Coordinates of C-alpha atoms and ligand atoms in Angstrom, one line a residue:
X1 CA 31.8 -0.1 7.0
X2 CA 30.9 -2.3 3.9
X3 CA 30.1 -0.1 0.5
X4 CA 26.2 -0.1 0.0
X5 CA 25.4 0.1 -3.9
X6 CA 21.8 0.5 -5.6
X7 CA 20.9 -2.1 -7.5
X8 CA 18.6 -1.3 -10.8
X9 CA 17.4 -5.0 -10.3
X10 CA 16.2 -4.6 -6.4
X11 CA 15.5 -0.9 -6.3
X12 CA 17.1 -1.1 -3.4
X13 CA 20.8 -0.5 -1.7
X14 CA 22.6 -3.8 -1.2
X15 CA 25.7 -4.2 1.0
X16 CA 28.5 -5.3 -2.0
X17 CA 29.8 -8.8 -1.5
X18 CA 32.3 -9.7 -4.5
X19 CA 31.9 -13.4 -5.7
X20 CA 35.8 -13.7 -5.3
X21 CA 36.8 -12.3 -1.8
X22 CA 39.3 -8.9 -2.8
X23 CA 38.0 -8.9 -6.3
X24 CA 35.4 -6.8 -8.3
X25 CA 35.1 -7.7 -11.8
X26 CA 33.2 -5.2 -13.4
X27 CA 31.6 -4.4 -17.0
X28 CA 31.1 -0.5 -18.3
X29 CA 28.8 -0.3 -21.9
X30 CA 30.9 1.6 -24.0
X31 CA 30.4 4.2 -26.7
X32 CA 29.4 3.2 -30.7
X33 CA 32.1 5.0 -32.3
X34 CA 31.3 7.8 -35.0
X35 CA 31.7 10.8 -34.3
X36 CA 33.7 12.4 -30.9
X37 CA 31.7 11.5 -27.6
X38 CA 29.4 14.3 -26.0
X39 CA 30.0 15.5 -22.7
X40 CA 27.0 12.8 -21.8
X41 CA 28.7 9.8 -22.8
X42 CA 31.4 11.1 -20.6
X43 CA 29.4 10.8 -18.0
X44 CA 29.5 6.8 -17.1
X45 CA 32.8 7.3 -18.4
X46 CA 33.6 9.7 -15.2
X47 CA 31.2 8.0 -12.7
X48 CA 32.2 3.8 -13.6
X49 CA 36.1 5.2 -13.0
X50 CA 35.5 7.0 -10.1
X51 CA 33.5 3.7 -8.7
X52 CA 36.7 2.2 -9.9
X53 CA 38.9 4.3 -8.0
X54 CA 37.1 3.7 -4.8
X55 CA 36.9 0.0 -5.1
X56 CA 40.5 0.5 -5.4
X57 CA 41.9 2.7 -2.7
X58 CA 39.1 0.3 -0.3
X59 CA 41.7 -2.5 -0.8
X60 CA 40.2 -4.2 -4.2
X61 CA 41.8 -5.7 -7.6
X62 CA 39.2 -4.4 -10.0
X63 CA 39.0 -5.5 -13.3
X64 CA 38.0 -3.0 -15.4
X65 CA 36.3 -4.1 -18.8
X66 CA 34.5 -1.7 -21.0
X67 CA 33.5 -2.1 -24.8
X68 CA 34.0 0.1 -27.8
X69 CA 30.9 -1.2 -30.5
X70 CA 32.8 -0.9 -33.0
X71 CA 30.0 -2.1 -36.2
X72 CA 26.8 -0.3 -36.3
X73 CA 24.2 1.4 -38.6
X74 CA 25.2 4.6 -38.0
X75 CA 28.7 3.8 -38.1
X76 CA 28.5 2.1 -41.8
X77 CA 26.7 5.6 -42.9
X78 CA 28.8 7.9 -41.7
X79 CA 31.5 5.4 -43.8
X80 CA 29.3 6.1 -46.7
X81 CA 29.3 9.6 -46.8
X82 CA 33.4 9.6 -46.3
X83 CA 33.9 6.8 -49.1
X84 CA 35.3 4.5 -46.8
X85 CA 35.5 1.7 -45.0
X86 CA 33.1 1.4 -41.5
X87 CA 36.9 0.5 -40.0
X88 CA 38.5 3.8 -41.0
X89 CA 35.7 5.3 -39.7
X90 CA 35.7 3.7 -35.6
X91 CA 39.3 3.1 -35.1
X92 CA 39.8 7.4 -35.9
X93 CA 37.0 7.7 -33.3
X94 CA 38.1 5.1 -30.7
X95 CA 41.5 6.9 -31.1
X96 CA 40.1 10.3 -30.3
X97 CA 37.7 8.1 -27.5
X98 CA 40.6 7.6 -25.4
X99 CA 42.3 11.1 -26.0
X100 CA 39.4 12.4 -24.3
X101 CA 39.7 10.5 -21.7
X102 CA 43.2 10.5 -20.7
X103 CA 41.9 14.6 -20.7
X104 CA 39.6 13.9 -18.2
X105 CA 41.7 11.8 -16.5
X106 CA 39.6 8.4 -16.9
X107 CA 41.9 5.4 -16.7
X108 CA 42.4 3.1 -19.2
X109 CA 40.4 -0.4 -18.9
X110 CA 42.1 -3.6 -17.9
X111 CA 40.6 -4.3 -21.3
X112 CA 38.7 -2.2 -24.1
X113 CA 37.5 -4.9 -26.5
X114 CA 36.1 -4.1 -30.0
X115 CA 33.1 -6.0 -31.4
X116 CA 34.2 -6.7 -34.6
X117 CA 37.4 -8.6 -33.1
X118 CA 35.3 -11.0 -31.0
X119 CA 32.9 -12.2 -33.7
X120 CA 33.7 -15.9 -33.5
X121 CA 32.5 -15.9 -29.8
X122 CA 29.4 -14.3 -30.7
X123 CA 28.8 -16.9 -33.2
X124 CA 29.6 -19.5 -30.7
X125 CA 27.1 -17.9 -27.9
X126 CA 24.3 -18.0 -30.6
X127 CA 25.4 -21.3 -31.8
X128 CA 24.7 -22.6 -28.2
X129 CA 21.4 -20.5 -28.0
X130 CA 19.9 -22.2 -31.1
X131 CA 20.8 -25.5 -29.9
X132 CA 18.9 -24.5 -26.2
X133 CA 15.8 -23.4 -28.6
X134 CA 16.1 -19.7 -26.9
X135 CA 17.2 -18.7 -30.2
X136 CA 16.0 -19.4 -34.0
X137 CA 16.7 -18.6 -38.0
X138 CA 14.3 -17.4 -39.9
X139 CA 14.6 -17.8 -43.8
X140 CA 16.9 -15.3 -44.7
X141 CA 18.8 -16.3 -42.5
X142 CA 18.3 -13.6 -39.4
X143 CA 18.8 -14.9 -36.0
X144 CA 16.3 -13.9 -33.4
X145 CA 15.9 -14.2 -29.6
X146 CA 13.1 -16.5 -28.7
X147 CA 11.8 -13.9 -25.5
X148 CA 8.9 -15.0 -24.1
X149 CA 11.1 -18.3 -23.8
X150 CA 13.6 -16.8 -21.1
X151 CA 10.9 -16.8 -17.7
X152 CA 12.6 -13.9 -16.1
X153 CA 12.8 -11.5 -19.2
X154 CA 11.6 -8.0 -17.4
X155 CA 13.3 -9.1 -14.0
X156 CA 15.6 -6.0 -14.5
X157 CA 13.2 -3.0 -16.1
X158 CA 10.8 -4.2 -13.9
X159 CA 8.3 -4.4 -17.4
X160 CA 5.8 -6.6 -18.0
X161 CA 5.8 -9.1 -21.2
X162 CA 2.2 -8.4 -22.0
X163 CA 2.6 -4.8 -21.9
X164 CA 5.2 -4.6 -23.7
X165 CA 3.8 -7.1 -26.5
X166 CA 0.8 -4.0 -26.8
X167 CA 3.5 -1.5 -27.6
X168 CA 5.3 -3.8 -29.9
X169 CA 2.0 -4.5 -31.6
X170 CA 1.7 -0.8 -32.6
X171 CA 5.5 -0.1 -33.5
X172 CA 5.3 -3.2 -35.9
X173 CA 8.0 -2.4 -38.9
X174 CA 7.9 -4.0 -41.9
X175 CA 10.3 -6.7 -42.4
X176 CA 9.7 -8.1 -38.9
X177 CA 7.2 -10.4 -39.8
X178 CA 9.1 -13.3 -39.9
X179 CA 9.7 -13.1 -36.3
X180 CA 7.6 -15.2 -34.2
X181 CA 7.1 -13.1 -31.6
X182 CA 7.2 -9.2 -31.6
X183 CA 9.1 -9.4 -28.7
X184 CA 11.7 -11.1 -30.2
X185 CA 15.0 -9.3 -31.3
X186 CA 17.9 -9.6 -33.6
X187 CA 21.0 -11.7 -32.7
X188 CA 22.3 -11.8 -36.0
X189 CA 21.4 -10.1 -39.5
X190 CA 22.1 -10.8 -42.8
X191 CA 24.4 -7.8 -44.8
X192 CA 23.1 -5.5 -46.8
X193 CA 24.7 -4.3 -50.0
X194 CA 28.4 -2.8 -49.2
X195 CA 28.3 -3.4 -45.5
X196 CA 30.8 -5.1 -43.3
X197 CA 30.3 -8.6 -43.1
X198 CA 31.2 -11.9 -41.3
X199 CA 30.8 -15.7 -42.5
X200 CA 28.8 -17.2 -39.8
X201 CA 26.5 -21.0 -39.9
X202 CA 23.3 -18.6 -40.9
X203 CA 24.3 -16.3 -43.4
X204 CA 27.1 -13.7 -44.1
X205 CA 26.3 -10.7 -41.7
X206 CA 26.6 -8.8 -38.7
X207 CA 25.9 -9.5 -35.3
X208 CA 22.9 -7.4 -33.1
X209 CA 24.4 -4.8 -30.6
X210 CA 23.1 -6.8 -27.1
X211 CA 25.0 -9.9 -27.9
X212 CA 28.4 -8.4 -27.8
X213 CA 28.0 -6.8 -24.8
X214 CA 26.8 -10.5 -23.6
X215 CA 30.0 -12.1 -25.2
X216 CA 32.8 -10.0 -24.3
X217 CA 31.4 -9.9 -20.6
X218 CA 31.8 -13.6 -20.5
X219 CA 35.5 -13.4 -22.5
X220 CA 36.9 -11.5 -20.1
X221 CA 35.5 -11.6 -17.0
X222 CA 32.9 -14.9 -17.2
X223 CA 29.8 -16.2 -16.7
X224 CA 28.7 -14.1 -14.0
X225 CA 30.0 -11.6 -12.9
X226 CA 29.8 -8.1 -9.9
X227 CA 28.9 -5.0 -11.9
X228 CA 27.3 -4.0 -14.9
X229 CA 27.0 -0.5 -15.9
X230 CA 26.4 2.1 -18.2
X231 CA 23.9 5.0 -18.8
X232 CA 19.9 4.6 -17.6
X233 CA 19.0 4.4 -21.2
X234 CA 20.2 1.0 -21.5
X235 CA 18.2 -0.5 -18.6
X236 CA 15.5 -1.8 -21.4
X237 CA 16.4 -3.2 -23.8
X238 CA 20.0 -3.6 -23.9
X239 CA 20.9 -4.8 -20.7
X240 CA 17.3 -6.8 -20.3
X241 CA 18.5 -8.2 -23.7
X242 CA 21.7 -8.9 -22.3
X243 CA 20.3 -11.0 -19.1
X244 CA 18.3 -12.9 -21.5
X245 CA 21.0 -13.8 -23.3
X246 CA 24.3 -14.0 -21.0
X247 CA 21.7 -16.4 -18.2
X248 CA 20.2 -18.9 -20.9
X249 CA 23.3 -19.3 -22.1
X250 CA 25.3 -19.6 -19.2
X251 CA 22.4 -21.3 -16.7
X252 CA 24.2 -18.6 -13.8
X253 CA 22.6 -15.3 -13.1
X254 CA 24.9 -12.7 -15.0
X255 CA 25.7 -9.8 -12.7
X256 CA 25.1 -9.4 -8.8
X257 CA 24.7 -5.7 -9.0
X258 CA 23.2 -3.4 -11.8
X259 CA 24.5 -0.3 -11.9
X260 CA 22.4 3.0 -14.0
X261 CA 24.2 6.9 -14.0
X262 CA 21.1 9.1 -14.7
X263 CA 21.3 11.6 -17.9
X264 CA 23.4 14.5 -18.5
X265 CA 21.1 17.5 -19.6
X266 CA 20.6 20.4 -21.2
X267 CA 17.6 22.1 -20.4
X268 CA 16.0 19.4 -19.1
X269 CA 15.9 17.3 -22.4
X270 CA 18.5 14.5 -22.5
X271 CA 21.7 15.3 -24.4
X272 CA 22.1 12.8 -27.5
X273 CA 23.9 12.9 -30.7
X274 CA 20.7 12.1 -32.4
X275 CA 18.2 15.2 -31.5
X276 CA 21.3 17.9 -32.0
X277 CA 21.4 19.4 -28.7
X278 CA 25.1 18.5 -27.6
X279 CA 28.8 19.5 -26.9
X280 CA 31.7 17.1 -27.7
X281 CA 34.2 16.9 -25.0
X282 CA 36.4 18.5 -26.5
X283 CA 34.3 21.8 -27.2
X284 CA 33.9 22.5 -23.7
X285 CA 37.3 21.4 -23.1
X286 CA 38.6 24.3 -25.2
X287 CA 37.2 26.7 -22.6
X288 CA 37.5 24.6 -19.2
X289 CA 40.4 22.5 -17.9
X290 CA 39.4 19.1 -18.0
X291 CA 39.7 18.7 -14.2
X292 CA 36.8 21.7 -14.0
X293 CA 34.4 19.3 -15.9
X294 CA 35.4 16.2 -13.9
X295 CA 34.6 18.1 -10.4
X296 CA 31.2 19.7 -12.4
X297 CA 30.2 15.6 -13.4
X298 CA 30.7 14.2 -9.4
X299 CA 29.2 17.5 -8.4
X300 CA 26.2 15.7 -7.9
X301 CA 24.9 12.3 -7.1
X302 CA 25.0 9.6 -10.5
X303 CA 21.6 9.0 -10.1
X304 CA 20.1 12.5 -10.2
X305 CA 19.9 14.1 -13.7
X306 CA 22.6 16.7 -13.8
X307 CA 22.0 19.6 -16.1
X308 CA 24.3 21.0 -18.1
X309 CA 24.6 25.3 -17.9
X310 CA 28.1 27.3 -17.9
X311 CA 26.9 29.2 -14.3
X312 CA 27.2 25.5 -12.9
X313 CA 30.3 24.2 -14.7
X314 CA 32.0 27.8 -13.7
X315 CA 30.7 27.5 -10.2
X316 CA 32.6 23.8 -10.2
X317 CA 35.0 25.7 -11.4
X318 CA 35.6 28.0 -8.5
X319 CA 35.2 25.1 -6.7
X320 CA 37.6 23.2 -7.7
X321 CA 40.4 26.6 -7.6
X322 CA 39.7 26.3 -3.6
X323 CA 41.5 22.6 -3.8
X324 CA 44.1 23.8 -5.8
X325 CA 44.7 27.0 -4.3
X326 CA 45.0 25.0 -0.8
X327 CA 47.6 22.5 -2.2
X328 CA 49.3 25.3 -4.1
X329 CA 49.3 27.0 -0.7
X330 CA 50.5 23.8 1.2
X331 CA 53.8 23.1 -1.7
X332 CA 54.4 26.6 -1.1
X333 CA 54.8 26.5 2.9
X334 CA 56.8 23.1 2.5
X335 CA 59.2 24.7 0.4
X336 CA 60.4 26.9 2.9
X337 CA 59.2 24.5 6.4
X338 CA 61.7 22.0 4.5
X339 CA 64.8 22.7 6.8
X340 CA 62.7 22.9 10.0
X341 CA 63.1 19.6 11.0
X342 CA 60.6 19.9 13.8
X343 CA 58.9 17.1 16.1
X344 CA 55.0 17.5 16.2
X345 CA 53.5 18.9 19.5
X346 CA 50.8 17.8 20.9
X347 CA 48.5 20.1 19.4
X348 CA 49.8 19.8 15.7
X349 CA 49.3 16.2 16.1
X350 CA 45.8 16.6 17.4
X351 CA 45.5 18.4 14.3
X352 CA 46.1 16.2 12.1
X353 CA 43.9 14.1 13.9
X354 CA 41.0 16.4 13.0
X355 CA 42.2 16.8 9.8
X356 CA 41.7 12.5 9.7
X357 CA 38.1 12.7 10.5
X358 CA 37.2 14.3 7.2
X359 CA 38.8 11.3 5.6
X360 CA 35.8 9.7 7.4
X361 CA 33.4 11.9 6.3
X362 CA 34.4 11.2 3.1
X363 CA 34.0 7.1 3.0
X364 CA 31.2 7.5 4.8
X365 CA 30.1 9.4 1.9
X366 CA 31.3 7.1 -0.6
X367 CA 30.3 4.1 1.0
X368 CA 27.3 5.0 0.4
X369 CA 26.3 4.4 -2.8
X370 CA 29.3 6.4 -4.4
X371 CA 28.0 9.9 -3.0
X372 CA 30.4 12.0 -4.5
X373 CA 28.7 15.3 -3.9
X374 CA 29.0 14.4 0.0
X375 CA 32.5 13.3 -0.5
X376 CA 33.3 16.5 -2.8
X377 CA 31.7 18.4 0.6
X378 CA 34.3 16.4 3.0
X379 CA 36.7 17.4 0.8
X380 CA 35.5 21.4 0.9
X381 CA 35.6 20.9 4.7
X382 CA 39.1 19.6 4.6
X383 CA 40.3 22.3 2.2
X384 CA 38.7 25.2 5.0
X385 CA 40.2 23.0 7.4
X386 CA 44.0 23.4 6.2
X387 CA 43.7 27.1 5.3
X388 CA 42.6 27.6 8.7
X389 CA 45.8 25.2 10.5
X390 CA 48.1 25.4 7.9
X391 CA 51.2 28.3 8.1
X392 CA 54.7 29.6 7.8
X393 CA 55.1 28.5 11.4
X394 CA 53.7 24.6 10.8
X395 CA 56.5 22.1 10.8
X396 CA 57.2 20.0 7.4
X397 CA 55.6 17.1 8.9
X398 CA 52.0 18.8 9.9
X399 CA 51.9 20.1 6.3
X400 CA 53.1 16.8 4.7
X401 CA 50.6 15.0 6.3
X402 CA 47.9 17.7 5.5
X403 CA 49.2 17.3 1.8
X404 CA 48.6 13.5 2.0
X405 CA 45.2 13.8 3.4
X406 CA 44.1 15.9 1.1
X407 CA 45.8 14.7 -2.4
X408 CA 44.8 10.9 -1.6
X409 CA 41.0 11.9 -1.4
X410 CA 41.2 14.4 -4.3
X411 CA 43.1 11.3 -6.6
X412 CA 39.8 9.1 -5.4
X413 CA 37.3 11.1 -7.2
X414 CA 40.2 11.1 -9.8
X415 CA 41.2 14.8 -9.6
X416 CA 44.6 16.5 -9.6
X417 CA 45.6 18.8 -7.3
X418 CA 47.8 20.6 -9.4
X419 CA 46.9 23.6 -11.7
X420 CA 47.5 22.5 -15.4
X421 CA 51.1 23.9 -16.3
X422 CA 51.7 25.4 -19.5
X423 CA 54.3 27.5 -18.2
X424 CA 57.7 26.6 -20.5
X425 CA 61.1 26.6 -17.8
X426 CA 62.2 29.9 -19.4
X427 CA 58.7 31.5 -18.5
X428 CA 59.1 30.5 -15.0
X429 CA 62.7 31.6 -15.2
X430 CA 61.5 35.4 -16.3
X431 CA 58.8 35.1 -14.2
X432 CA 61.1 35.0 -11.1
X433 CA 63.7 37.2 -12.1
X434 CA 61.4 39.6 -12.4
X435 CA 59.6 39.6 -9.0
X436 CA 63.1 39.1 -7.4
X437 CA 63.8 42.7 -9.3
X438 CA 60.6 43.8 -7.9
X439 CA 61.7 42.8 -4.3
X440 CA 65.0 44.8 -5.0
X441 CA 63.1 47.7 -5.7
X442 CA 60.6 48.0 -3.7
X443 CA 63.8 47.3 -1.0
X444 CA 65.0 50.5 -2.3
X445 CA 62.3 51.7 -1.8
X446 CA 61.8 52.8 -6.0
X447 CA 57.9 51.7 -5.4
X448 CA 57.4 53.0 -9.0
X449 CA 59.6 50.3 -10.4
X450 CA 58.4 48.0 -8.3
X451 CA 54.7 48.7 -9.8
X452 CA 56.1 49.1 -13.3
X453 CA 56.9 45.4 -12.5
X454 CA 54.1 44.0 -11.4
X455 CA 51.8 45.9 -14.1
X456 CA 54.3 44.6 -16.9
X457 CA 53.9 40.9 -15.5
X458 CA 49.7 41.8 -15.9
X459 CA 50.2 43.0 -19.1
X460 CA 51.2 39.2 -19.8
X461 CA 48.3 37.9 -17.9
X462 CA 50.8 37.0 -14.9
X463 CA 49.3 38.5 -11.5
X464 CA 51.4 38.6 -8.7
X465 CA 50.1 38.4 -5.1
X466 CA 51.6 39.6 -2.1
X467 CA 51.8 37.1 1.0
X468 CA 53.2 36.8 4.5
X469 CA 55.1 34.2 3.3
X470 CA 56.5 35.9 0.0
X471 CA 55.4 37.0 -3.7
X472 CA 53.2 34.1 -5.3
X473 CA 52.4 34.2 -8.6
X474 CA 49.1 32.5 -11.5
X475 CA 48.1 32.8 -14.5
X476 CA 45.1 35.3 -14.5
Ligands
AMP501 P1 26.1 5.5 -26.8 O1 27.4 5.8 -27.6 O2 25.0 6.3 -27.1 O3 25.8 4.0 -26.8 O4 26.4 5.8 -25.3 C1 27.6 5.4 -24.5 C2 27.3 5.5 -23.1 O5 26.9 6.9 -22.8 C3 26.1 4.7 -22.6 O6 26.4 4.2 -21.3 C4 25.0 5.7 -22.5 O7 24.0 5.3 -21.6 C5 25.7 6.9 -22.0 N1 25.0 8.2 -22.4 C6 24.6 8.6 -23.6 N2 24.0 9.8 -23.5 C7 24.0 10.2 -22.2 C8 23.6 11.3 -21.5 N3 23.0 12.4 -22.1 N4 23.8 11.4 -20.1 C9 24.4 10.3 -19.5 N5 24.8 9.2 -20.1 C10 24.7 9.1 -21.5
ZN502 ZN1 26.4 -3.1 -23.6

């Protein structure tokens, strides 16, 4: 089965062909740096590497490209208000960027470029756009996008020039009257008192957010290229502004397949740094391990709006204890199948036969259009699948290969099987002498120790559980 994507620019689901046979080269819109990212930027962030992942374990090199815009308005005023420089300011939050998402286990990029270090090619692209007349300088010295020049300019947001020109119209600001066009937009500006600033042919300024998305697309991964992604917000006009741009430049269309995640809400309103209604990353990671929110944000489909409430993140979080309490389960039974050195039967290999077909159920899932709610349910299946097959009686090699099964679909959607350890070695240590005491007295049948035991483990927010198989013990 080939993977079927949606495509913003169709409306449609296209089979994915990659320009280069085995390859996928992909761009991801990153975050403007200024303050810690929101649990909606993290988002894309979650969705783009789980796309990632899949292209991946389907056989593919990806390469993985995905900005940090690094010069910006609001960057250079939150700069102000510290008394220093717009760099202090984006390089503490691109470091404290990719802390949060080693938490949420999003991989690094092949390549996270910075604006502000690939200026010359931006001066370059709008060099060439002048001399194509798709671009112009007005008399202080602003670049602008001639728009109505570029035919296709609405091909992706599926607007209409003329309408948008009446909107325009009435959203006039002052200071844009030197554009020709209303339509038009800014490829380069001139600096304002105390901002950052760059020589360039036109005047000493700073370049307009769409073309660096445009230039650093091209840098690393060329003129045209599989993917481009991000949030739905930046359908129009950033990545309409970025078509008009990267295909006049570059005379080839700019990406086959346009990929939009829909918003991350909270009661129904969009969550966004600017209208207040948010929680950083690490807020909610302060009360939910990191792998909780992952399993919440592929919960559902990355085209539906997903809204945020702690009944749904806790519910992903229960949710989420089934897969680890399985593979918790399955370590557990290896440990002591370990010596049994046992052939398969017939049966147990029919098992893990089943077991294969929700492996199935899962591409399937996945295949289509990145479903990782369905896959997440393949994987729920598997889980009830294994606690049903799985026991002290199943041979190392039926419960490796349920382990396998289930860990290599789990590290798709890029969660971890295992429980987050903060358990120090001496812990453990005390942990075990003290059920092995409680064993020894409850041998001797001294049941009042042996409760003593277990209530002083609670006491330290260790419970202990009985089994078949032995005394297990978690962290309440
Ligand atoms: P920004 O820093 O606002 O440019 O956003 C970085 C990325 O996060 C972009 O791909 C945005 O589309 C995306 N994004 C921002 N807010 C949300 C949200 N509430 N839900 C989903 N994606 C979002
Ligand atoms: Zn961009």
């Amino acid at each position: 089965m080939s993977i079927q994507i949606y495509n913003t620019m169709t409306k449609r689901k296209e089979e994915f062909v990659p320009i280069t046979p085995g390859e996928v080269k992909m761009y991801v819109c990153g975050p403007t740096v200024y303050n810690l990212i929101h649990i909606g930027n993290a988002r894309p962030m979650i969705v783009f590497d789980t796309v990632r992942r899949y292209f991946e374990y389907r056989g593919y090199k990806v390469n993985y490209v995905s900005n940090f815009t690094d010069v910006d308005d609001k960057i250079i005023k939150k700069a102000v208000e510290e008394g220093v420089d717009a760099a202090t300011i984006s390089e503490r939050y691109i470091k404290e960027c990719r802390q949060d998402m080693a938490s949420l286990n999003v991989r690094e990029a092949t390549t996270h470029p910075q604006a502000t270090q690939e200026i010359d090619g931006m001066i370059r692209m709008i060099s060439d756009l002048i001399e194509k007349g798709y671009a112009y300088v007005a008399a202080d010295g602003t670049v602008y996008y001639r728009t109505r020049k570029f035919k296709d300019y609405g091909k992706l947001s599926h607007k209409n020039l003329d309408d948008l020109q009446s909107g325009f119209r009435a959203l006039q600001v002052s200071g844009e009257e030197q554009k020709e066009d209303p339509l038009d937009f800014v490829l380069w500006k001139p600096k304002k008192e105390g901002e950052p600033y760059w020589e360039s042919p036109w005047c000493q300024g700073r370049p307009g957010w769409h073309i660096e998305c445009s230039v650093m697309s091209k840098h690393y991964l060329g003129d045209s290229i599989d993917i481009h992604a991000g949030g739905e917000d930046l359908v129009f006009p950033h990545h309409e502004n970025e078509i008009a741009q990267s295909e006049a430049c570059n005379g080839v269309p700019f990406a086959r397949y346009w990929m939009h995640n829909a918003f991350l809400n909270i009661d129904n309103h969009k969550m966004s740094k600017s209208a207040g209604n948010f929680f950083t990353v690490r807020d909610i990671l302060e009360q939910y391990d990191p792998q909780v929110l992952r399993c919440f944000m592929l919960s559902v489909h990355y085209r539906s709006p997903l809204n945020f409430s702690r009944d749904l993140v806790e519910a992903a979080g229960n949710a989420y204890g089934r897969i680890v309490t399985c593979a918790e389960n399955l370590a557990f039974l290896l440990k002591n199948a370990a010596e049994k050195n046992q052939a398969l039967s017939e049966e147990e290999k029919a098992v893990l036969e089943q077991a294969g077909e929700f492996r199935t159920q899962f591409e399937t899932a996945m295949d289509d259009d990145f479903n990782t709610a369905n896959a997440l349910s393949a994987i729920f299946e598997l889980v009830t699948f294994i606690n049903s097959h799985a026991d002290e009686n199943s041979p190392a090699a039926l419960l490796e290969g349920l382990k396998k099964e289930l860990e290599e679909l789990t590290g798709v959607l890029g969660l971890v099987t295992e429980r987050k350890d903060d358990t120090s070695a001496d812990e453990t240590a005390y942990i075990e002498a003290k059920i092995e005491e409680r064993r020894a007295a409850k041998k001797a049948k001294d049941f009042a120790l042996a409760d003593a035991i277990r209530a002083e483990l609670l006491e330290k927010g260790i419970v202990l559980e009985d089994t078949r198989e032995g005394t297990k013990w978690h962290k309440a």
